[in-house]
PDB file of C-alpha atoms in Angstrom:
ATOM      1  CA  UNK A   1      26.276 -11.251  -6.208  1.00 37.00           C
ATOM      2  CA  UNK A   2      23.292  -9.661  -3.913  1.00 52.00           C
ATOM      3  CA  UNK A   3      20.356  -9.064  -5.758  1.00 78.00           C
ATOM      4  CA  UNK A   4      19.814  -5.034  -4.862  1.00 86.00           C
ATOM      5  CA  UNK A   5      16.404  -4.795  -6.053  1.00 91.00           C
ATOM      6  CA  UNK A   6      14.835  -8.077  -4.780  1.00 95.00           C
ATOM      7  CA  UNK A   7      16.426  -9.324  -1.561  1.00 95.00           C
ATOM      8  CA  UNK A   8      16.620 -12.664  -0.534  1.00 94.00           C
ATOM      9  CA  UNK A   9      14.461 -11.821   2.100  1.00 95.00           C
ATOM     10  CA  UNK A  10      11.750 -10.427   0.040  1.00 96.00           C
ATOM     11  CA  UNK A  11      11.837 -12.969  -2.705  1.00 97.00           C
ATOM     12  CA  UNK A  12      11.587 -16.057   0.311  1.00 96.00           C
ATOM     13  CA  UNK A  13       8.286 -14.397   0.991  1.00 97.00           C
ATOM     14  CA  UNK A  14       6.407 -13.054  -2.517  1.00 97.00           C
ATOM     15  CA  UNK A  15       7.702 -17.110  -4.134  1.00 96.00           C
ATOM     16  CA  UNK A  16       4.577 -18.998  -1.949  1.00 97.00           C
ATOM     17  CA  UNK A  17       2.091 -16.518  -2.768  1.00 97.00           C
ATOM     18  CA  UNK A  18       2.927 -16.038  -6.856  1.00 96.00           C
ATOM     19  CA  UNK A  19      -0.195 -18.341  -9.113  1.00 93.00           C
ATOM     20  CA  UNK A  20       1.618 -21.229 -10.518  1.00 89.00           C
ATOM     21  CA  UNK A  21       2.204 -21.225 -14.117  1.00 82.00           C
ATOM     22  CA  UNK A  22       0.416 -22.901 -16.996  1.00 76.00           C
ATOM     23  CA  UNK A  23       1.653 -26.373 -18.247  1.00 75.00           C
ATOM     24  CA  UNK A  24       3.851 -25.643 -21.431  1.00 72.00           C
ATOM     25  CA  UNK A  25       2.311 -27.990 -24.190  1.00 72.00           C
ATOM     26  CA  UNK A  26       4.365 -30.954 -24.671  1.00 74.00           C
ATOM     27  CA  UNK A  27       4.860 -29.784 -28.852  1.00 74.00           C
ATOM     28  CA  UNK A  28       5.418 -26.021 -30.084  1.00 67.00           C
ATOM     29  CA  UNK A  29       6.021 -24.886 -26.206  1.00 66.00           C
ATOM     30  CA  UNK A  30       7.412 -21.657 -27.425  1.00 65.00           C
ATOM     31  CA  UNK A  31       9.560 -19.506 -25.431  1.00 73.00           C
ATOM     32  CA  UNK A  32      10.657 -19.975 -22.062  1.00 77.00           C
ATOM     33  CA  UNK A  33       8.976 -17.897 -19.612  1.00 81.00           C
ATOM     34  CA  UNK A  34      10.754 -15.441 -17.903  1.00 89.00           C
ATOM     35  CA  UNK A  35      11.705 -15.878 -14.768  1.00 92.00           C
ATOM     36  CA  UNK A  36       9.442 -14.919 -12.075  1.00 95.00           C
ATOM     37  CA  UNK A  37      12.250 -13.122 -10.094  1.00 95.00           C
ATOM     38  CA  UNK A  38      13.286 -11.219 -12.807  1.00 95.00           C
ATOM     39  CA  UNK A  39      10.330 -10.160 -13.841  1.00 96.00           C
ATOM     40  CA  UNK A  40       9.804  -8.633  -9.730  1.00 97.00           C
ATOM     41  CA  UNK A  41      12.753  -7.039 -10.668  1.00 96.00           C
ATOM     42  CA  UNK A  42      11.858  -5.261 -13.214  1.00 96.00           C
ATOM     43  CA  UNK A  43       8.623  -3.936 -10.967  1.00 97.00           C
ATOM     44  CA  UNK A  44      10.741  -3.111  -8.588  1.00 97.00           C
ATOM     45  CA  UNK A  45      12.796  -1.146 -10.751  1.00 97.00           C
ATOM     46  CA  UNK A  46      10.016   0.835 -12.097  1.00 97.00           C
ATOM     47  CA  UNK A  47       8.224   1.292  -8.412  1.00 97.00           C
ATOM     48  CA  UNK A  48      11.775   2.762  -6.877  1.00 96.00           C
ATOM     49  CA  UNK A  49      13.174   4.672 -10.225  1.00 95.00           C
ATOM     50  CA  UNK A  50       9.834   5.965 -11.568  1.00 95.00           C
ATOM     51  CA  UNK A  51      10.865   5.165 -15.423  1.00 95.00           C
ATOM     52  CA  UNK A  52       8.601   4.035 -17.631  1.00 95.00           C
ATOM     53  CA  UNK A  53       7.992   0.466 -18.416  1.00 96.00           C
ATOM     54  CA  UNK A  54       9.330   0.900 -21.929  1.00 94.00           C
ATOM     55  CA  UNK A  55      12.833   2.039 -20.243  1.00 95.00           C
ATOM     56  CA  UNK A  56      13.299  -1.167 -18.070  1.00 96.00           C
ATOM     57  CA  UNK A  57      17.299  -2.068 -18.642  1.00 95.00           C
ATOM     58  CA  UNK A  58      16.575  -5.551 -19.712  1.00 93.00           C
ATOM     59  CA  UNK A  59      20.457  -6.265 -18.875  1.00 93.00           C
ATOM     60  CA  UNK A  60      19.929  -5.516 -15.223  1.00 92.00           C
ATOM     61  CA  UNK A  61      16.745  -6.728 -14.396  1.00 93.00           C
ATOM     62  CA  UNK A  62      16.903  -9.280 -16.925  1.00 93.00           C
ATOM     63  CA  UNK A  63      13.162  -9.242 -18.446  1.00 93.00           C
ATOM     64  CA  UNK A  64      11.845  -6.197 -20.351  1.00 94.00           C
ATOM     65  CA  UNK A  65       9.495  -3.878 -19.184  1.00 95.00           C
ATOM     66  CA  UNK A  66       6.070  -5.590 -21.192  1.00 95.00           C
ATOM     67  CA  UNK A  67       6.696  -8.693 -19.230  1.00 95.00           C
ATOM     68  CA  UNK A  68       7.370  -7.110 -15.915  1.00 96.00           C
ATOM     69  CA  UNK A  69       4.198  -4.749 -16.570  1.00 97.00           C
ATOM     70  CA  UNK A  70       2.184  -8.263 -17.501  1.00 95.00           C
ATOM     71  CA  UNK A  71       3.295  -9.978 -14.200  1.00 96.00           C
ATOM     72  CA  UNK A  72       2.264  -7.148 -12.474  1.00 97.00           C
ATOM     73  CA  UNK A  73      -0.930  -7.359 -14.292  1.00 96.00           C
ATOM     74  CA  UNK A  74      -1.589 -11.101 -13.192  1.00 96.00           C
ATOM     75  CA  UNK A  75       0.018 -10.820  -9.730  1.00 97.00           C
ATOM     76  CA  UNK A  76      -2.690  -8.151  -8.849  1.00 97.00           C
ATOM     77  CA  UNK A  77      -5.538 -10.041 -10.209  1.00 96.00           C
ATOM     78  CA  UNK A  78      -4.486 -13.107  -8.183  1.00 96.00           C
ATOM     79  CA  UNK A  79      -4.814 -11.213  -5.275  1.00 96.00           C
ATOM     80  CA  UNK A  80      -0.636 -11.124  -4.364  1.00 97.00           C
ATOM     81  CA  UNK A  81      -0.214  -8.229  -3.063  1.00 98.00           C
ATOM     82  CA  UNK A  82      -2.722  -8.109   0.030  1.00 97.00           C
ATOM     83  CA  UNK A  83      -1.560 -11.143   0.875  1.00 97.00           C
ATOM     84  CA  UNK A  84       2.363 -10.491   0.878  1.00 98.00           C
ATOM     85  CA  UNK A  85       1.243  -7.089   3.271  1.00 98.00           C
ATOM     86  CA  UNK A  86      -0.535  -9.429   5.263  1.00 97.00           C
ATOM     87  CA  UNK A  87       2.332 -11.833   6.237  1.00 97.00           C
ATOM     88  CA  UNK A  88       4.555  -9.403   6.465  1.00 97.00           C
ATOM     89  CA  UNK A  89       1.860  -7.227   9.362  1.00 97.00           C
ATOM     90  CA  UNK A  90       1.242 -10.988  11.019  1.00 96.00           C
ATOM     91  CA  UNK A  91       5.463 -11.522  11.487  1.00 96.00           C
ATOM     92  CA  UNK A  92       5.477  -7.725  12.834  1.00 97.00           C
ATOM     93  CA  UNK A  93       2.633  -8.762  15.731  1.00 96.00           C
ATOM     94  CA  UNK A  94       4.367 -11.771  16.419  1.00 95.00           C
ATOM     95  CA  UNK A  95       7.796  -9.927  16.846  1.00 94.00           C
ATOM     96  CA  UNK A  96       6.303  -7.857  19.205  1.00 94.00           C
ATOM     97  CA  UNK A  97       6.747  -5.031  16.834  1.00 95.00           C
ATOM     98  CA  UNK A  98       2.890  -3.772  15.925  1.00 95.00           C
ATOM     99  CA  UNK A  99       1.408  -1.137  18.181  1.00 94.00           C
ATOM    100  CA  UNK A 100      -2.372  -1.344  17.478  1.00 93.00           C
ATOM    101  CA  UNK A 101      -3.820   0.072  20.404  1.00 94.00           C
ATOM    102  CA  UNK A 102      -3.646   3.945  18.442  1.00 94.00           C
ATOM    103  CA  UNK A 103      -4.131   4.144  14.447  1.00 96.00           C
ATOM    104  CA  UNK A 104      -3.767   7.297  12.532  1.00 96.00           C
ATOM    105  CA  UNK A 105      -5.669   7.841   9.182  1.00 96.00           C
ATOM    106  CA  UNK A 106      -5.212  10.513   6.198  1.00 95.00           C
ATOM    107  CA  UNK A 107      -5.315  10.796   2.624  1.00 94.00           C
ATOM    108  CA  UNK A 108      -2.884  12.647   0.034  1.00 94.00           C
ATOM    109  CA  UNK A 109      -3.398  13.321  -3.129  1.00 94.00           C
ATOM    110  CA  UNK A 110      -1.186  12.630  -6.420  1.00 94.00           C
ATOM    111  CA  UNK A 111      -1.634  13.972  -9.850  1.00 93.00           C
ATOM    112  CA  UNK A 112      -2.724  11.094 -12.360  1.00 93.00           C
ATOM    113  CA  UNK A 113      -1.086  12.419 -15.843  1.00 87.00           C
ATOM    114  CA  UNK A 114      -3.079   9.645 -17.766  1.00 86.00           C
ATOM    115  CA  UNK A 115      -6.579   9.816 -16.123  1.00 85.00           C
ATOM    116  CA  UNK A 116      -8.042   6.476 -15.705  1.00 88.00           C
ATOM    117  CA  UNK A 117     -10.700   4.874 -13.153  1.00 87.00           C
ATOM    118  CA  UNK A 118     -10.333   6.182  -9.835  1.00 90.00           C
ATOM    119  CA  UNK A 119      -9.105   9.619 -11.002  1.00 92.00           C
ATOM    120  CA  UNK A 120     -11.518  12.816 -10.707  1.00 90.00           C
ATOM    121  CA  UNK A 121     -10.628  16.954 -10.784  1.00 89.00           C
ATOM    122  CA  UNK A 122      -8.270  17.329  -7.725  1.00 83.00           C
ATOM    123  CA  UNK A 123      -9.486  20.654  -5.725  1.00 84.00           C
ATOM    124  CA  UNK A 124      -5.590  20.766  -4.486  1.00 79.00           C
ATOM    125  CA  UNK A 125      -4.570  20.826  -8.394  1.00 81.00           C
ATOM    126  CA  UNK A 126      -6.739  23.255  -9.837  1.00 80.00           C
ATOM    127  CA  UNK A 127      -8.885  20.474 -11.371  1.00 79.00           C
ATOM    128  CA  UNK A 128      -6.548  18.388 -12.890  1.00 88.00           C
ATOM    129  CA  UNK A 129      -7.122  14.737 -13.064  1.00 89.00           C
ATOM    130  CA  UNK A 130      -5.982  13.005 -10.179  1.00 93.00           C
ATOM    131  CA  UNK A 131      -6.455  10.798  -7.424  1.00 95.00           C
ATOM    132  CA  UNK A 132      -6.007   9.993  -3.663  1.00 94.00           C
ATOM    133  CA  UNK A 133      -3.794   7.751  -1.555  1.00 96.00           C
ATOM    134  CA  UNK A 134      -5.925   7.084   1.502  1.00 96.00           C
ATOM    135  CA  UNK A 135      -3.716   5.421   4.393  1.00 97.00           C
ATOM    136  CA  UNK A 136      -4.032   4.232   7.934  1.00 97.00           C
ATOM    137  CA  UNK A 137      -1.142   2.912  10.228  1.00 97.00           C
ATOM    138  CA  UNK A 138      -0.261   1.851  13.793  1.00 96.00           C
ATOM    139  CA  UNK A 139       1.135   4.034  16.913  1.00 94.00           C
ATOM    140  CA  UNK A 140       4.635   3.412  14.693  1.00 94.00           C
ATOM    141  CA  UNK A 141       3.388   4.319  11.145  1.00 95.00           C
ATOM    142  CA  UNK A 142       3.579   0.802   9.960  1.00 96.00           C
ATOM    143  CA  UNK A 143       1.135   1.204   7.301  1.00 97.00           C
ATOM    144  CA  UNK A 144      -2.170  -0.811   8.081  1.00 97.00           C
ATOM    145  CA  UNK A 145      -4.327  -0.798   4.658  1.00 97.00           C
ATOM    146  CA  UNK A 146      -4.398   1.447   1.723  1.00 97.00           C
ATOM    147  CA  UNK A 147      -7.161   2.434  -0.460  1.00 96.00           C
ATOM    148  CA  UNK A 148      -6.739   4.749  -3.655  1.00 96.00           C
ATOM    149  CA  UNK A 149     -10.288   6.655  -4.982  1.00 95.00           C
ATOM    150  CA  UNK A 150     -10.478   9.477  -7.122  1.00 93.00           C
ATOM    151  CA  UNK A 151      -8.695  12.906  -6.108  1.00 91.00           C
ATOM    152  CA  UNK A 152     -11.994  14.584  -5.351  1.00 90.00           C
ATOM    153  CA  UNK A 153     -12.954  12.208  -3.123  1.00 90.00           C
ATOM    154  CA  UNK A 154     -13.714  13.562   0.753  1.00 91.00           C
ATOM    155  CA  UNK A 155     -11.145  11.786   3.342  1.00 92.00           C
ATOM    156  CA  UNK A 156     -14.054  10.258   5.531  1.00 94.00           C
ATOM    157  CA  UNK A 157     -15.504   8.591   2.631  1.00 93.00           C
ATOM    158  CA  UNK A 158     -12.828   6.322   2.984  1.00 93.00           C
ATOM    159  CA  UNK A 159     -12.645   6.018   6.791  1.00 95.00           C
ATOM    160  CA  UNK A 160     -14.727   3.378   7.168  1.00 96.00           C
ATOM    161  CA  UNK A 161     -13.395   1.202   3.467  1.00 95.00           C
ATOM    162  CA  UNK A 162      -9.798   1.935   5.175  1.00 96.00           C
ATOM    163  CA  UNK A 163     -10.794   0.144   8.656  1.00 96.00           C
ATOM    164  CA  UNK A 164     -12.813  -2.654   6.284  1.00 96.00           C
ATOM    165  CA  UNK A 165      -9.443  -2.956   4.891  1.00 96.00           C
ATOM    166  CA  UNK A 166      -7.671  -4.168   7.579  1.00 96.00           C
ATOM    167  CA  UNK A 167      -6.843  -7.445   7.804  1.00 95.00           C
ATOM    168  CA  UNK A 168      -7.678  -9.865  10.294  1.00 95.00           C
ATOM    169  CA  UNK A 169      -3.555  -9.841  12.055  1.00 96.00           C
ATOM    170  CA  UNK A 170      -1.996 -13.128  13.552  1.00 93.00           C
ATOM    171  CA  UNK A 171       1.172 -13.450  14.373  1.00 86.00           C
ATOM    172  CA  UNK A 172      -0.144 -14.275  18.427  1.00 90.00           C
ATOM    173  CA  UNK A 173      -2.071 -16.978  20.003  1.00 88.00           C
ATOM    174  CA  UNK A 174      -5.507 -15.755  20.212  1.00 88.00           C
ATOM    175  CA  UNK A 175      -7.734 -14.150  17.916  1.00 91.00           C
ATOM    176  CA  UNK A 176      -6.683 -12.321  15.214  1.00 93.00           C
ATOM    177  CA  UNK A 177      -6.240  -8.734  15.320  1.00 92.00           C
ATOM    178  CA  UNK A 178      -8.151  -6.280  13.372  1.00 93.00           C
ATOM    179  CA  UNK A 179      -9.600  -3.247  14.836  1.00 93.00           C
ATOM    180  CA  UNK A 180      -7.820  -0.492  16.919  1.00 95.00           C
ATOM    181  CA  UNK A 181      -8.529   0.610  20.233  1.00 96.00           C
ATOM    182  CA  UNK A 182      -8.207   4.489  19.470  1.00 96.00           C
ATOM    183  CA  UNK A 183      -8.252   6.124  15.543  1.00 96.00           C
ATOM    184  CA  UNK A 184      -6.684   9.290  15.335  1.00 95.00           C
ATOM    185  CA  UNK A 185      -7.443  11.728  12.813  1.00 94.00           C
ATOM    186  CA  UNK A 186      -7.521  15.485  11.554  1.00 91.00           C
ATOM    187  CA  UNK A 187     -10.263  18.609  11.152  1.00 90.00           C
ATOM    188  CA  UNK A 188     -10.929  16.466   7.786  1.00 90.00           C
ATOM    189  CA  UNK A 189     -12.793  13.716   9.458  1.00 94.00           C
ATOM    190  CA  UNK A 190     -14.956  15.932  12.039  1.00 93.00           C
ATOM    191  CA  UNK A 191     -18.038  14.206  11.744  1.00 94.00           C
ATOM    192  CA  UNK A 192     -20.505  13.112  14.710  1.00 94.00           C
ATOM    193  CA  UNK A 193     -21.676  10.737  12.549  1.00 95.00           C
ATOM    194  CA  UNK A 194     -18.499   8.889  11.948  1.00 96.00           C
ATOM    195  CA  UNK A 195     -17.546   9.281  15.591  1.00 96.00           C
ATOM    196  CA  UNK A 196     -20.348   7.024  16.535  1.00 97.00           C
ATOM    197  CA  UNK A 197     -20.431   4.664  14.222  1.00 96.00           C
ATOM    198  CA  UNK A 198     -16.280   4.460  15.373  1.00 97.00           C
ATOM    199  CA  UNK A 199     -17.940   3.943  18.854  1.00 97.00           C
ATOM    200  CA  UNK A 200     -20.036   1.008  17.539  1.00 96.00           C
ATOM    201  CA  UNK A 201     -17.214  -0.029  16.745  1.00 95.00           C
ATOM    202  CA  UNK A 202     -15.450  -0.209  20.112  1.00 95.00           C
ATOM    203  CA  UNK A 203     -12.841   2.141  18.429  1.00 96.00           C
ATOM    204  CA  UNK A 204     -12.599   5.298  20.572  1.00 96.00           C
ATOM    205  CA  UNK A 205     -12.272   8.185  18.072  1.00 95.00           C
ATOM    206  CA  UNK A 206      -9.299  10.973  18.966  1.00 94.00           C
ATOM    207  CA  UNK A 207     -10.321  13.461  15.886  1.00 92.00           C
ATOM    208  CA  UNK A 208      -9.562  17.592  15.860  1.00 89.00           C
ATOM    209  CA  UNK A 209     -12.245  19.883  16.358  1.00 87.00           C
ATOM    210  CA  UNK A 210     -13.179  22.490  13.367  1.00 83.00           C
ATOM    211  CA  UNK A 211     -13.149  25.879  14.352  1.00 72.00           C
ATOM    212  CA  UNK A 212     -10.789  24.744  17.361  1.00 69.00           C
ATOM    213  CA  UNK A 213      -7.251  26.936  18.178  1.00 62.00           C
ATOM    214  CA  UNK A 214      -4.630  23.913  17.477  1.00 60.00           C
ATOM    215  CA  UNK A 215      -2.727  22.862  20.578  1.00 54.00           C
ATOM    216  CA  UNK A 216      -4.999  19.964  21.155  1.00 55.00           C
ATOM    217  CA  UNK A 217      -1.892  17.721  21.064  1.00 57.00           C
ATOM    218  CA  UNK A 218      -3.035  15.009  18.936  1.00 62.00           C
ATOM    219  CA  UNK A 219      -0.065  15.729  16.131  1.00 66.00           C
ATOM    220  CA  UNK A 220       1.510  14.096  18.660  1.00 72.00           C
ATOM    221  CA  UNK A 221       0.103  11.033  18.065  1.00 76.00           C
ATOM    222  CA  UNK A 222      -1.165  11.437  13.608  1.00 83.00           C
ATOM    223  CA  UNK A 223       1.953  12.785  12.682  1.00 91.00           C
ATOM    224  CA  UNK A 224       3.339   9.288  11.776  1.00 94.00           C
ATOM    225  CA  UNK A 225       1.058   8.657   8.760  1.00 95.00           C
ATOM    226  CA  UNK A 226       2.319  11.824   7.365  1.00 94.00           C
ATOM    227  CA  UNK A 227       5.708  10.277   7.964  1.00 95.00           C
ATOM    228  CA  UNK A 228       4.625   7.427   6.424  1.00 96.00           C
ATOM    229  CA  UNK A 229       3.422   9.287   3.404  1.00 96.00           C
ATOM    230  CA  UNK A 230       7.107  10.584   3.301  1.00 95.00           C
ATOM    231  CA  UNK A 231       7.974   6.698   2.921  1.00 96.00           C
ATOM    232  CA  UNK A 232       5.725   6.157   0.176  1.00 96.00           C
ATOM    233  CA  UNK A 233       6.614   8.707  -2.358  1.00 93.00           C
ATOM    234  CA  UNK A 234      10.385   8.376  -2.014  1.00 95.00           C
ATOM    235  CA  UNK A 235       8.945   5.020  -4.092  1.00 97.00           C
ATOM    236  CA  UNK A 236       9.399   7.711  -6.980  1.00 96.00           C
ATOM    237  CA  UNK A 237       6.761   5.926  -9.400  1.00 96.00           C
ATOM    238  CA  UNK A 238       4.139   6.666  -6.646  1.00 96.00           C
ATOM    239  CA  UNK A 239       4.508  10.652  -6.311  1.00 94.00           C
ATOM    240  CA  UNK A 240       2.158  10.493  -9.800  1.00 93.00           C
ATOM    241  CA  UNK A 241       0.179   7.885 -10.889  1.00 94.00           C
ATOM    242  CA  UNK A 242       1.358   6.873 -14.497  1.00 93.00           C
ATOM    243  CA  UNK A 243      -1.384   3.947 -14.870  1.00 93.00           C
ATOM    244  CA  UNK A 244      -4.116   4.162 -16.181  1.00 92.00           C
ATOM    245  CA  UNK A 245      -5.519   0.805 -14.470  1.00 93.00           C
ATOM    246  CA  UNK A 246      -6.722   1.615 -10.922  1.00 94.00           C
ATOM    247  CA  UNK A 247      -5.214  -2.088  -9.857  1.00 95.00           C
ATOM    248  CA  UNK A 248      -2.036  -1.860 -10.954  1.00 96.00           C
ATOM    249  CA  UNK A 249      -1.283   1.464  -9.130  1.00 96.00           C
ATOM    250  CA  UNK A 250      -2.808   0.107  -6.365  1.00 97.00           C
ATOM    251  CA  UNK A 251      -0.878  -2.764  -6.724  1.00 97.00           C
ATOM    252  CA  UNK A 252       2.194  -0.651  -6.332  1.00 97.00           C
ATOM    253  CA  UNK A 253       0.843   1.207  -3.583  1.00 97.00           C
ATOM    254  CA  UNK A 254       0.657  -1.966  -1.435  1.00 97.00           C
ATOM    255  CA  UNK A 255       3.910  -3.687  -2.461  1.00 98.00           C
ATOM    256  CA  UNK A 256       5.380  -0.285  -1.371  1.00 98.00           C
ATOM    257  CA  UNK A 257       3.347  -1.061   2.335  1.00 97.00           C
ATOM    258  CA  UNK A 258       4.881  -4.124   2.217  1.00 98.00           C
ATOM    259  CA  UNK A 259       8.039  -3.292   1.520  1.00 97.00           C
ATOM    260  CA  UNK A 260       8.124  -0.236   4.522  1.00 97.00           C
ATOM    261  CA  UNK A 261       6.875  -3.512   6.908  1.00 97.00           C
ATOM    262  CA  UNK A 262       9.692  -5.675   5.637  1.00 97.00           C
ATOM    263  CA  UNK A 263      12.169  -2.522   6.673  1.00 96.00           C
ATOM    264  CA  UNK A 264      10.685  -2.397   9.754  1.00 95.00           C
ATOM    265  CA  UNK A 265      11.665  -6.213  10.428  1.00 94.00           C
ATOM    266  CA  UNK A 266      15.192  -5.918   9.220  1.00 92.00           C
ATOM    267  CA  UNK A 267      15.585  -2.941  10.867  1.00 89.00           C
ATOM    268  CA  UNK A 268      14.737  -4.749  14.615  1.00 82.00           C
ATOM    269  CA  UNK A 269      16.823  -7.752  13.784  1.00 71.00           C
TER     270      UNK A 269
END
């Protein structure tokens, strides 16, 4: 029987990059673990439903929601995630299917119900504790790197952590890719300053004017990320943040990314 919520597909790539497990001890081992499928199962279930962890269906998953929260818990720690978004970006390049040259960049916010770190007064919300998706993709919206900061956090702060964020892209003979050739980006990230430092940077910046009419035509080229955004939050457990650890929402965030990248790949095949 297909496995609906973890693929083969997906589960032949997240296996490799999962920390092996302690030895049991030889007397008194206790328990079995559960299994580590099952327990991305249960994640999965929670990231695409939005229930709690407490309302995992142990009989379809087949762990309960403490241990699926707890793997989730040590698979961001051990650094998972980034690297599962990173294969998954390296097998796009090398299918021809990246589009580098042009990068978009935006941020949207999401109430956090629970507060935690990264969370501050959202100016969208009337105050209420929240925080910020910060996102930048490729010419297709394949999503790049994600950060997540407080929700009254200015978009350009992370301009710069974002671009930091990508990683270095193989895939091709040749050196790794990294950087793109032209960053896109709304009225939100009008500052000279940036726009050389993006020069510095051999990146050519493409960013709207304040106080400018709009017709410039560069929604012709940003209005993937918002797309992209769309992507995102039909992960429903992502449309408000629910933990109160900053690392295992953003652990979400970027199985999400890697998820939209694996879509991407089937969808070319």
């Amino acid at each position: 029987m297909p496995d609906d919520l973890v693929p083969d597909d997906l589960w032949e790539r997240v296996a490799p990059l999962l920390p092996p497990r302690p030895p049991r001890r030889p007397r008194y081992p206790g328990r079995l673990p559960t299994d580590d499928r099952a327990a991305l199962r249960g994640i999965m279930y929670v990231l695409c439903k939005g229930v709690s962890w407490r309302d995992v269906p142990a009989e379809r998953t087949g762990c309960s929601g403490v241990t699926a929260w707890r793997r989730l818990r040590d698979w961001s720690q051990a650094g998972v995630w980034p690297r599962l978004h990173e294969l998954l970006l390296a097998e796009l390049r090398s299918a021809g299917l990246l589009e580098m040259d042009d990068a978009a960049v935006d941020g949207s916010h999401v109430r956090a119900l629970k507060g935690g770190s990264h969370t501050g007064p959202s100016p969208v919300d009337r105050g209420r504790p929240g925080s910020k998706h910060h996102l930048i993709v490729d010419r297709n919206g394949t999503p790049l790197a994600v950060t997540l900061t407080g929700g009254n956090r200015h978009d350009v702060t992370q301009l710069l952590p974002l671009l930091d964020a990508i990683p270095r892209i193989r895939g091709l003979r040749g050196r790794p890719r990294h950087r793109p050739r032209r960053l896109f980006a709304d009225r939100g990230y009008d500052y000279d300053k940036y726009r050389r430092i993006l020069r510095h940077r051999g990146i050519t910046p493409r960013i709207a004017r304040r106080g400018v009419a709009h017709g410039s035509g560069l929604g012709k080229t940003r209005w993937v990320v918002e797309r992209t955004f769309a992507w995102l939050h039909q992960f429903k457990r992502l449309r408000i943040r629910y933990e109160r650890h900053a690392d295992l929402h953003l652990g979400l965030l970027q199985l999400a990314c890697s998820i939209i990248c694996l879509r991407r790949l089937r969808s070319s095949s």
